[in-house]
Coordinates of C-alpha atoms in Angstrom, one line a residue:
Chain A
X1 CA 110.6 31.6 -60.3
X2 CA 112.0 29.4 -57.7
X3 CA 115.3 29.7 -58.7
X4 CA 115.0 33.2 -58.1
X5 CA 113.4 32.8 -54.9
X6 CA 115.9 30.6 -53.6
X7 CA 118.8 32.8 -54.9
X8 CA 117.0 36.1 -53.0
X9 CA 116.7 34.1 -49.7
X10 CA 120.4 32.9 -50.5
X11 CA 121.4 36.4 -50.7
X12 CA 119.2 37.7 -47.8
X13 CA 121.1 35.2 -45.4
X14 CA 124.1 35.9 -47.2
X15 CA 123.8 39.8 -45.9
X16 CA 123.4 38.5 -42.1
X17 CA 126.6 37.1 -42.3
X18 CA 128.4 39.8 -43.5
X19 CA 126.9 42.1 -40.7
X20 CA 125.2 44.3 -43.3
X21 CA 122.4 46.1 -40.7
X22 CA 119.6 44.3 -40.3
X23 CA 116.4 44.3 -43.0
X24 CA 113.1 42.7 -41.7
X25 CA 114.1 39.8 -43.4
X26 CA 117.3 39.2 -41.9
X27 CA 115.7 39.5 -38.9
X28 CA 113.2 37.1 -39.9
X29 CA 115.9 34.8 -40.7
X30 CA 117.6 35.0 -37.5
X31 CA 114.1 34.7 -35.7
X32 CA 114.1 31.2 -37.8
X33 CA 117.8 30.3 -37.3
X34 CA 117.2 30.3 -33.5
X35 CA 113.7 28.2 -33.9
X36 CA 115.5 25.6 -36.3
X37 CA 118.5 25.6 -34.1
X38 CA 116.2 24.5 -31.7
X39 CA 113.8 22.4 -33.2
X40 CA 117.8 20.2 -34.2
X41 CA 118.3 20.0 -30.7
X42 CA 114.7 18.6 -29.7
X43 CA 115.2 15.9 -32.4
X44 CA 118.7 15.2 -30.9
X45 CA 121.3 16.5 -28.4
X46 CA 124.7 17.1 -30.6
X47 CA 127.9 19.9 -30.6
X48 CA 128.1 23.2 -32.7
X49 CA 129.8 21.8 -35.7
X50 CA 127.3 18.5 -36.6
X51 CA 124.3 21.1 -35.9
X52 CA 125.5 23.0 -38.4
X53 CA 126.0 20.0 -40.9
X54 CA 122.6 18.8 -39.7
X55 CA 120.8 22.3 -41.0
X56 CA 122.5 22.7 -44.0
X57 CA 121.9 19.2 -45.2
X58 CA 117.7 19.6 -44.2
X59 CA 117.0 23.3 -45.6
X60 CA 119.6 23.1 -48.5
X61 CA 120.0 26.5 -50.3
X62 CA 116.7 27.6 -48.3
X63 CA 118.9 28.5 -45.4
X64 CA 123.1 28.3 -45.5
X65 CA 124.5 29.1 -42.2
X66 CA 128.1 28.4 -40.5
X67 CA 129.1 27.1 -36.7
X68 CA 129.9 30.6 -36.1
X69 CA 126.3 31.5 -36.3
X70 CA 125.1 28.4 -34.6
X71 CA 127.6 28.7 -31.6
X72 CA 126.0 32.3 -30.9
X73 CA 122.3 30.9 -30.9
X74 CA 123.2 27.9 -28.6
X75 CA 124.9 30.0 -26.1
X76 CA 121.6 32.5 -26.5
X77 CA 119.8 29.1 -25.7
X78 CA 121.5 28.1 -23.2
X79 CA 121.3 32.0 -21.4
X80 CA 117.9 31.5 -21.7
X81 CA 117.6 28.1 -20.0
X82 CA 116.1 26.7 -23.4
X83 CA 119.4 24.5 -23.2
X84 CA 122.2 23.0 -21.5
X85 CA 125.6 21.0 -22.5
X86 CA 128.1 19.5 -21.0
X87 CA 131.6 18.9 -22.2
X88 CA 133.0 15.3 -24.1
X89 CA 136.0 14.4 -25.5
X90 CA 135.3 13.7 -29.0
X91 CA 135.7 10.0 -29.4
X92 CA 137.9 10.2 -33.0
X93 CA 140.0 12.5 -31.7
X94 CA 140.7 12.0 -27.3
X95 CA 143.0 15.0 -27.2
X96 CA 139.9 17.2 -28.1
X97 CA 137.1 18.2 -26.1
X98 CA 133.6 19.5 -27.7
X99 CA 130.1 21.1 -26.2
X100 CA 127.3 19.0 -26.6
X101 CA 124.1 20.6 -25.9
X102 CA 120.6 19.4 -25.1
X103 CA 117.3 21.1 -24.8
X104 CA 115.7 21.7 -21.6
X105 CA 112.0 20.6 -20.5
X106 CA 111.6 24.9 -21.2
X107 CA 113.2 24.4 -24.6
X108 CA 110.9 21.1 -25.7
X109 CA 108.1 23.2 -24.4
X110 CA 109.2 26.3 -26.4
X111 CA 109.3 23.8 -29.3
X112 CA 106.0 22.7 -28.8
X113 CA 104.5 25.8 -28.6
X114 CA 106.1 27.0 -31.8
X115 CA 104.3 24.5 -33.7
X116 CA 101.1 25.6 -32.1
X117 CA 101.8 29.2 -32.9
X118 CA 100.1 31.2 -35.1
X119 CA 102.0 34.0 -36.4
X120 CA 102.1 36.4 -39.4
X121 CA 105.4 35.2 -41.4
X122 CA 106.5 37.5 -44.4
X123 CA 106.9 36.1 -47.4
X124 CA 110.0 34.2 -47.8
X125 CA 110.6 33.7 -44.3
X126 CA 112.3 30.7 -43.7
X127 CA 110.7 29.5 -40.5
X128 CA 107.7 28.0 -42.2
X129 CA 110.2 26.0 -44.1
X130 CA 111.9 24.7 -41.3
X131 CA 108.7 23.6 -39.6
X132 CA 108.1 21.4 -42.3
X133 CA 111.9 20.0 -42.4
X134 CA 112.0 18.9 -39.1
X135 CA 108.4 17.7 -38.5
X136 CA 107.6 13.8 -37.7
X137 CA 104.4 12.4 -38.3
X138 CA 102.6 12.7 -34.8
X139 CA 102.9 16.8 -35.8
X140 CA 101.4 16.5 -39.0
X141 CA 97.7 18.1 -38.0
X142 CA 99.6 21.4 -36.8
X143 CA 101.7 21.3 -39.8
X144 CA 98.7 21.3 -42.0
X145 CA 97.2 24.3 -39.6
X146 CA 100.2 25.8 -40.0
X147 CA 100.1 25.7 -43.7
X148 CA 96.8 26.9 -43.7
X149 CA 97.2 29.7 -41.9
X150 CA 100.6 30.9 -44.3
X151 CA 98.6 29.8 -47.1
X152 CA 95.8 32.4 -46.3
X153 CA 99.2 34.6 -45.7
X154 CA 100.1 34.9 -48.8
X155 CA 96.3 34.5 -50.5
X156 CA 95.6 38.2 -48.2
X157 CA 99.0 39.8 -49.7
X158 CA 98.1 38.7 -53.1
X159 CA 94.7 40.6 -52.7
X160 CA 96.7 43.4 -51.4
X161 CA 99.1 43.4 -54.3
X162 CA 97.0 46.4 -56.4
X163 CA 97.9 46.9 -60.0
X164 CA 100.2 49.8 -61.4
X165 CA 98.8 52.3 -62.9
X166 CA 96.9 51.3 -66.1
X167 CA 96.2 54.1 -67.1
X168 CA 99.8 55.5 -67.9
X169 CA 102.2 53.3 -69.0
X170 CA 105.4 55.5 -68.4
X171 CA 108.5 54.1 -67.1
X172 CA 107.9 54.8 -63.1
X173 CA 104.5 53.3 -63.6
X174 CA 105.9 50.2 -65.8
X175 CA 108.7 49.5 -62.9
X176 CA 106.4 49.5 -60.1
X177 CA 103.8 47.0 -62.0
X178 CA 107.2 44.6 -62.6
X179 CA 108.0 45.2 -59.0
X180 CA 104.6 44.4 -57.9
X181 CA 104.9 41.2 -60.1
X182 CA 108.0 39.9 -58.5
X183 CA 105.5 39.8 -55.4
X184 CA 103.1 37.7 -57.0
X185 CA 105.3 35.5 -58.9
X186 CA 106.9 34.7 -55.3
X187 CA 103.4 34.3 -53.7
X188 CA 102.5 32.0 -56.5
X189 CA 105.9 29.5 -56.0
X190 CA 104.6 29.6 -52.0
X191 CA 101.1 28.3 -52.9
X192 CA 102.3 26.0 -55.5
X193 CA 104.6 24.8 -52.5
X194 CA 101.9 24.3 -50.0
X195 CA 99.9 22.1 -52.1
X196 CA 103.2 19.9 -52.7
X197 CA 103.7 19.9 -48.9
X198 CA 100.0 19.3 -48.0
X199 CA 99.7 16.2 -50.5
X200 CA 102.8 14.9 -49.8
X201 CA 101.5 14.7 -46.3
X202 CA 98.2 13.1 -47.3
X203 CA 99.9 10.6 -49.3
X204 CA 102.0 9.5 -46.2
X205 CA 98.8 9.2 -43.9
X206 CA 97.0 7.6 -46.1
X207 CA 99.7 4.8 -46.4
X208 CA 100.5 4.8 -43.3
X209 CA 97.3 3.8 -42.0
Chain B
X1 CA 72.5 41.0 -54.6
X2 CA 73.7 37.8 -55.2
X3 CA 73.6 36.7 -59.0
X4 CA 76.1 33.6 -59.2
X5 CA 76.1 31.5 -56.0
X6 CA 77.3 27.2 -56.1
X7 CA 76.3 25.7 -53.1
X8 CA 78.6 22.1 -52.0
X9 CA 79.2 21.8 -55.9
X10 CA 80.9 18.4 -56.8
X11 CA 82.1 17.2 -59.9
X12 CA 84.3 13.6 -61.1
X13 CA 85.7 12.8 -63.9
X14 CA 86.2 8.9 -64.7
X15 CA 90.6 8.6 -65.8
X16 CA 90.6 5.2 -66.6
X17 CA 89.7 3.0 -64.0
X18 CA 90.0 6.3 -61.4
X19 CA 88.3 8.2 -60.5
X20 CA 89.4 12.1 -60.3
X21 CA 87.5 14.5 -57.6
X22 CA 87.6 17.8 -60.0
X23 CA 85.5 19.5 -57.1
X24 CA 84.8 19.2 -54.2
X25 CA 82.1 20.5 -52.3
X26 CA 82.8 24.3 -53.5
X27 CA 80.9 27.0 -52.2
X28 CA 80.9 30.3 -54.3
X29 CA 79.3 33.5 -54.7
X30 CA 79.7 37.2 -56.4
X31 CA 77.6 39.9 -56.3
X32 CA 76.6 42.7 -59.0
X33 CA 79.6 44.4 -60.3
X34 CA 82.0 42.4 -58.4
X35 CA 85.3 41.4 -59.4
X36 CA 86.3 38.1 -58.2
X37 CA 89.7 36.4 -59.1
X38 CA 89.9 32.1 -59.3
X39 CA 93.6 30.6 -59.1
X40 CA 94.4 27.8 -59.8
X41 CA 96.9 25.3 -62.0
X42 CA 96.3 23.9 -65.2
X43 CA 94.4 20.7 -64.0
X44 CA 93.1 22.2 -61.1
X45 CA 89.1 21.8 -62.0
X46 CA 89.2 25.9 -63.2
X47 CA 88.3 25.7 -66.1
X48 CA 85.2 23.2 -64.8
X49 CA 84.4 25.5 -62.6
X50 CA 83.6 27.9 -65.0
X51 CA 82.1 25.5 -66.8
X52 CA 79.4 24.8 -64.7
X53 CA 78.9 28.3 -63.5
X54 CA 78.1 28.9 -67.1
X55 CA 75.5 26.3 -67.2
X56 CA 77.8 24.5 -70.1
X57 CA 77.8 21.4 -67.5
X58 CA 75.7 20.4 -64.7
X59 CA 77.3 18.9 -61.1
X60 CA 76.7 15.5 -60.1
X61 CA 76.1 17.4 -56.5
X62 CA 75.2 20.7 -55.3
X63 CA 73.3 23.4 -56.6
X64 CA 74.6 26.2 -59.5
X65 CA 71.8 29.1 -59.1
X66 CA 71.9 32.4 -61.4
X67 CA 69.9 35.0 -60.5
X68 CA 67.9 32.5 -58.5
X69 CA 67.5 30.0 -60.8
X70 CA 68.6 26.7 -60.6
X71 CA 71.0 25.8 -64.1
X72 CA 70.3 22.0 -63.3
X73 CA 66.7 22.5 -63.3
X74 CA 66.6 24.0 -67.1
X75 CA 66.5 22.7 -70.5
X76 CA 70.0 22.8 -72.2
X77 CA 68.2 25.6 -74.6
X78 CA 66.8 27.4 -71.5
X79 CA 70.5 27.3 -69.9
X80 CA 71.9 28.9 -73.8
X81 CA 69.0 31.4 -74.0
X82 CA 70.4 32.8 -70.6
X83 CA 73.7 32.7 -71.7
X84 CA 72.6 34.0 -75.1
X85 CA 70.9 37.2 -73.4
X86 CA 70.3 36.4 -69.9
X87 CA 72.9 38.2 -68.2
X88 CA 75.1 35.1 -68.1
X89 CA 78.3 34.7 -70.2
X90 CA 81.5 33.6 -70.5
X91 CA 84.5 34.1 -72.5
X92 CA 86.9 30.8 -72.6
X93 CA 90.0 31.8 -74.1
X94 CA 92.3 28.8 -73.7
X95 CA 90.6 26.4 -75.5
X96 CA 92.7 25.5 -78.7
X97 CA 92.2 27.0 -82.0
X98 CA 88.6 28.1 -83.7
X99 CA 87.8 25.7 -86.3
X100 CA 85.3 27.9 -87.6
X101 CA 86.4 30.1 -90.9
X102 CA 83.4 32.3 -89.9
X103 CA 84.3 36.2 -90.0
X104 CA 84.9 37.7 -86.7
X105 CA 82.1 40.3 -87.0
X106 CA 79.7 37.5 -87.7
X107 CA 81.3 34.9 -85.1
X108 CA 80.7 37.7 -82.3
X109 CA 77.1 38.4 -83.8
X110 CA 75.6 35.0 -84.1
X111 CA 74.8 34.0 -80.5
X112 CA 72.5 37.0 -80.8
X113 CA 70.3 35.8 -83.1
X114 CA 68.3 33.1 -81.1
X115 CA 65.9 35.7 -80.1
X116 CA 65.0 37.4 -83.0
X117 CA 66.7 39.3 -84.3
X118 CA 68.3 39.0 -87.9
X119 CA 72.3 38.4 -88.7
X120 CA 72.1 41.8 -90.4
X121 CA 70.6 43.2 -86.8
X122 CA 73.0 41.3 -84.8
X123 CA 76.3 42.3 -86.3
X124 CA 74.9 46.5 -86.0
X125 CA 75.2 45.3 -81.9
X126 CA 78.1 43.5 -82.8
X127 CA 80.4 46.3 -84.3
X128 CA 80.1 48.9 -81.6
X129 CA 81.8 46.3 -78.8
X130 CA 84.1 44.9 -81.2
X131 CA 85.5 48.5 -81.2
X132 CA 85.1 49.6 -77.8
X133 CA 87.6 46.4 -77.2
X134 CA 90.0 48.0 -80.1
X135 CA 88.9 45.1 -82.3
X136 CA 87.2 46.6 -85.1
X137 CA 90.1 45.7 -87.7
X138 CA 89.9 41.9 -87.0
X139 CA 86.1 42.7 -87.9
X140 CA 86.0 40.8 -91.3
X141 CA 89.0 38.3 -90.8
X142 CA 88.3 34.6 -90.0
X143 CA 88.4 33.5 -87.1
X144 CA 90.9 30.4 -87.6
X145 CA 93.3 32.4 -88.3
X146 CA 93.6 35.1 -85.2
X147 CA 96.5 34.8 -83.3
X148 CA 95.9 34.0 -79.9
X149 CA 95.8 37.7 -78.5
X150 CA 92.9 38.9 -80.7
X151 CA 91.3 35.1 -80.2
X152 CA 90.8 36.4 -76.9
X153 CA 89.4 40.2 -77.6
X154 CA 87.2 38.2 -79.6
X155 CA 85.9 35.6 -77.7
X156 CA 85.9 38.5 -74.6
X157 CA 83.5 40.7 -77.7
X158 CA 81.6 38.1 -78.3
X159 CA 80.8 37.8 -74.5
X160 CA 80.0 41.6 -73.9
X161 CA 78.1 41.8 -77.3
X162 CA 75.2 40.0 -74.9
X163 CA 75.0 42.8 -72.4
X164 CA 75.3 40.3 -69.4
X165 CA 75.3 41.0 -66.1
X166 CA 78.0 38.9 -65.3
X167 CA 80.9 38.1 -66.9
X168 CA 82.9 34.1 -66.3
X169 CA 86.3 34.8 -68.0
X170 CA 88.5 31.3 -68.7
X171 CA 92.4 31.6 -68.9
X172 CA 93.0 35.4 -70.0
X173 CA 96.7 35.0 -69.9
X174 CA 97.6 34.4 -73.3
X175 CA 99.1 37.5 -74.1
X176 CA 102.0 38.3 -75.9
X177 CA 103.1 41.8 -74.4
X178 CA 103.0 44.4 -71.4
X179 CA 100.8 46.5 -73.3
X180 CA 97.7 44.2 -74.3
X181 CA 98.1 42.4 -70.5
X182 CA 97.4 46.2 -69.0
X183 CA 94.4 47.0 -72.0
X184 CA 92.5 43.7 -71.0
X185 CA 92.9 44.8 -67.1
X186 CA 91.7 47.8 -67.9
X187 CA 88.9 46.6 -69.5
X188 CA 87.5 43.8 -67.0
X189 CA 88.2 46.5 -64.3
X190 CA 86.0 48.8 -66.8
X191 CA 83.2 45.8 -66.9
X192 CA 82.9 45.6 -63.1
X193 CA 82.8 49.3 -62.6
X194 CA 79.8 49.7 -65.1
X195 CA 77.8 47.3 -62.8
X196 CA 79.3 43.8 -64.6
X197 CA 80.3 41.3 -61.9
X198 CA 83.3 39.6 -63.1
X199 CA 85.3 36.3 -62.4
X200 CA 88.5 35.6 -63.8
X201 CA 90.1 32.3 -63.5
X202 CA 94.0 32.2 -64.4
X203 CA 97.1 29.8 -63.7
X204 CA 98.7 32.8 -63.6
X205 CA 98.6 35.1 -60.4
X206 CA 100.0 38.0 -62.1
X207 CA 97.2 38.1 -64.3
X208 CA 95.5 38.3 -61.4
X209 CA 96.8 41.0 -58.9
X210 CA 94.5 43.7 -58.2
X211 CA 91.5 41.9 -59.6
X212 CA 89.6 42.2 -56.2
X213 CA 88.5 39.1 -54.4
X214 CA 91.3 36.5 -54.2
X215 CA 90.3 32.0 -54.2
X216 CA 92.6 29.0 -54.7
X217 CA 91.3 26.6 -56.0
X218 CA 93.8 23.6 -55.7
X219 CA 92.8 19.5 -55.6
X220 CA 88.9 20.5 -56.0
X221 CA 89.1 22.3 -52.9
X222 CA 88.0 26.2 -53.2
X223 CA 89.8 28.5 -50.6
X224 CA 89.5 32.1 -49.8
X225 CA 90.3 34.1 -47.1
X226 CA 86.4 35.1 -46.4
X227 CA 86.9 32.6 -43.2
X228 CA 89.8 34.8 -41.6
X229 CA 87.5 37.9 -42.3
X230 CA 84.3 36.2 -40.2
X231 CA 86.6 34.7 -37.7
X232 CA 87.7 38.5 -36.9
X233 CA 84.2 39.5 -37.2
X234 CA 82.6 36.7 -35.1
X235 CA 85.3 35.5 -32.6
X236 CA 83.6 32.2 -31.5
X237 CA 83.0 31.3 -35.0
X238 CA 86.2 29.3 -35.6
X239 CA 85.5 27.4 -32.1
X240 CA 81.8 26.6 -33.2
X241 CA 83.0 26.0 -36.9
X242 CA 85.6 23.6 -36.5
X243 CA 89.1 23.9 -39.1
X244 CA 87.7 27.3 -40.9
X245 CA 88.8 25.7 -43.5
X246 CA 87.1 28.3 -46.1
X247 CA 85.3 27.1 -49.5

């Protein structure tokens, strides 16, 4: 189940960078690309090309992106005044000269106030995954809100999830019920998730105090 | 009306020299002809739960009351004379094979004779829900030797052969095909439209979809969404309640 979740969200990404139009989820994904982008920045200032390198190596397969993609969001950033940079040469090579980029006090705030925010996310959007990957400890009680909230997400689209027909078991009525059970096989990886995430957490406080 | 309802319920278990919280302060209830659906992981405290909501074992905390009546407060016979045909009972499904080489007919029939009645008596009530459940073939096999799909039509006959009012259903999902996952469905859905309230506890969440009411229950902790639904009904509520957190 996880495997297929993570090759779904693969693929959903995947169709954002080939410029396919956009589905709610790619636009979920780009929503998150911008927030994680972000959220790199805030734990430290860096160019295009170790950001990159940087979200890769934290979401894994959850999210694969390129410095194309990353260039665009900082320069959005920086439109926006959520960042700055300034230009270095690169200290390996002195001939070259890179953008390094740092939030600004509005983009620390717009950090902070994402982890305070409560928002419906769709199932398998990425941004509740990259909330968690870059987290430190002092954020752990809105991570745990957070998680709560998605958790109760994904608990209310489970109820929602109705049954196929039972009555009829033709083929329409057999392909929605399998379609309706990719749903809940997803929703059932999330919660399993969320209980990894929120002990793993526990576990840390607990020995950390 | 409220027939089941578990008020700061608690249970531990002794593992060696730890001990394990299997519940934690649950709160519960279901109404007459309700469908309710429990998730939860094998090792979650589930099948516990069921457990004690059936009066088969009593909290160390909390209250488990039926109808009113307190479980912990009756005799073990008074707590198997309401399962036995006082509106309480529960199918556990998941609970390795039958040792028993009792015929199915007779298996199904026996908890019915505690109040009278004679075997003869009790398998005539026996055979009508055996084949309203599409059983009536496994009527004069053994028991210890059903496979694990007509274990659970039995154990799920032997349940409804006591007319109860509600029905506490333990690990359904041990079927082998599409077509006897959709017949059980249909049948608990059947069960709560007829007035049975019904709770189904599962480690699978397919098993579960459009089984009305949705809980987690996950390290002893029982969740549901009921908190969202009040804090949209009463907006100060989450201020004046603290976390929400639901049980």
């Amino acid at each position: 189940v996880e495997a297929r979740l993570l090759r779904e969200r693969t693929q959903a990404v995947g169709s954002i960078e080939a410029g396919e139009g956009p589905s709610d989820l790619a636009i979920a994904h780009r929503g998150s690309l911008r927030r994680l982008v972000l959220a790199a920045l805030v734990e430290r200032p860096a160019h295009g090309y170790d950001l990159t390198n940087r979200l890769n190596r934290r979401m894994g397969a959850m999210l694969q992106t390129d410095s194309r993609r990353v260039y665009e969001v900082l320069e959005a950033l920086e439109k926006e005044g959520l960042a700055s940079s300034v230009e270095e040469q690169a200290a390996a090579a002195p001939h070259r000269r890179r953008r390094v980029y740092s939030p600004t006090e509005a983009g620390r705030s717009a950090r902070s106030g994402w982890l305070g925010e409560r928002q419906p996310l769709p199932l398998g959007s990425a941004d509740i995954h990259a909330l968690v990957a870059f987290s430190d400890p002092s954020e752990a009680p809105q991570v745990l809100e957070r998680l709560e909230e998605y958790e109760l997400d994904c608990m209310e689209m489970q109820e929602r999830t109705t049954e196929e027909n039972l009555e009829r078991a033709s083929w329409t009525s057999r392909m929605i019920g399998v379609t309706r059970a990719a749903v809940s096989e997803q929703l059932q990886a999330e919660l399993r998730w969320i209980t990894r995430v929120r002990r793993e957490i526990e576990e840390y406080l607990a020995q950390a105090q | 009306m409220t027939l089941l309802e578990l008020t700061d319920v608690s249970r531990r278990l002794r593992d060696g020299a730890r001990e394990l919280i299997v519940l934690d302060g649950v709160n519960f209830d279901v109404h007459a002809g309700e469908l309710v659906s429990v998730y939860g992981e094998r090792y979650s405290g589930k099948s516990t739960f069921v457990k004690l909501a059936a009066g088969l074992e009593v909290a160390e905390a909390g209250t488990v009351c039926f109808d009113g009546e307190d479980l912990a407060r009756l005799s073990i016979d008074g707590r198997a004379r309401l399962r036995r045909r006082g509106g309480l009972a529960v199918a556990i499904c998941d609970s390795g094979p039958l040792s028993s080489s009792q015929p199915v007919v007779e298996y199904v029939a026996l908890p019915l004779t505690g109040d009278g009645l004679t075997l003869g008596e009790s398998e005539g009530l026996a055979r009508p829900v055996l084949e309203r459940l599409g059983a009536s073939a496994l009527s004069h096999l053994r028991v210890d030797q059903l496979s694990l799909s007509d274990r659970l039509r039995v154990e799920l006959a032997r349940a409804l052969a006591r007319e109860p009012r509600l029905l506490l259903v333990d690990e359904p999902g041990v079927l082998p095909g599409p077509s006897e996952r959709r017949e059980l469905l249909r049948l608990l859905r059947a069960c709560s439209e007829s007035g049975i309230a019904v709770v189904i506890a599962s480690s699978d969440m397919d098993m579960l979809r459009g089984m009305g009411r949705f809980l987690t229950l996950t390290d002893g902790r029982l969740r549901s969404t009921d908190s969202r639904r009040r804090v949209i009904q009463f907006p100060g509520a989450r201020a004046a309640g603290g976390a929400g957190r639901s049980q």
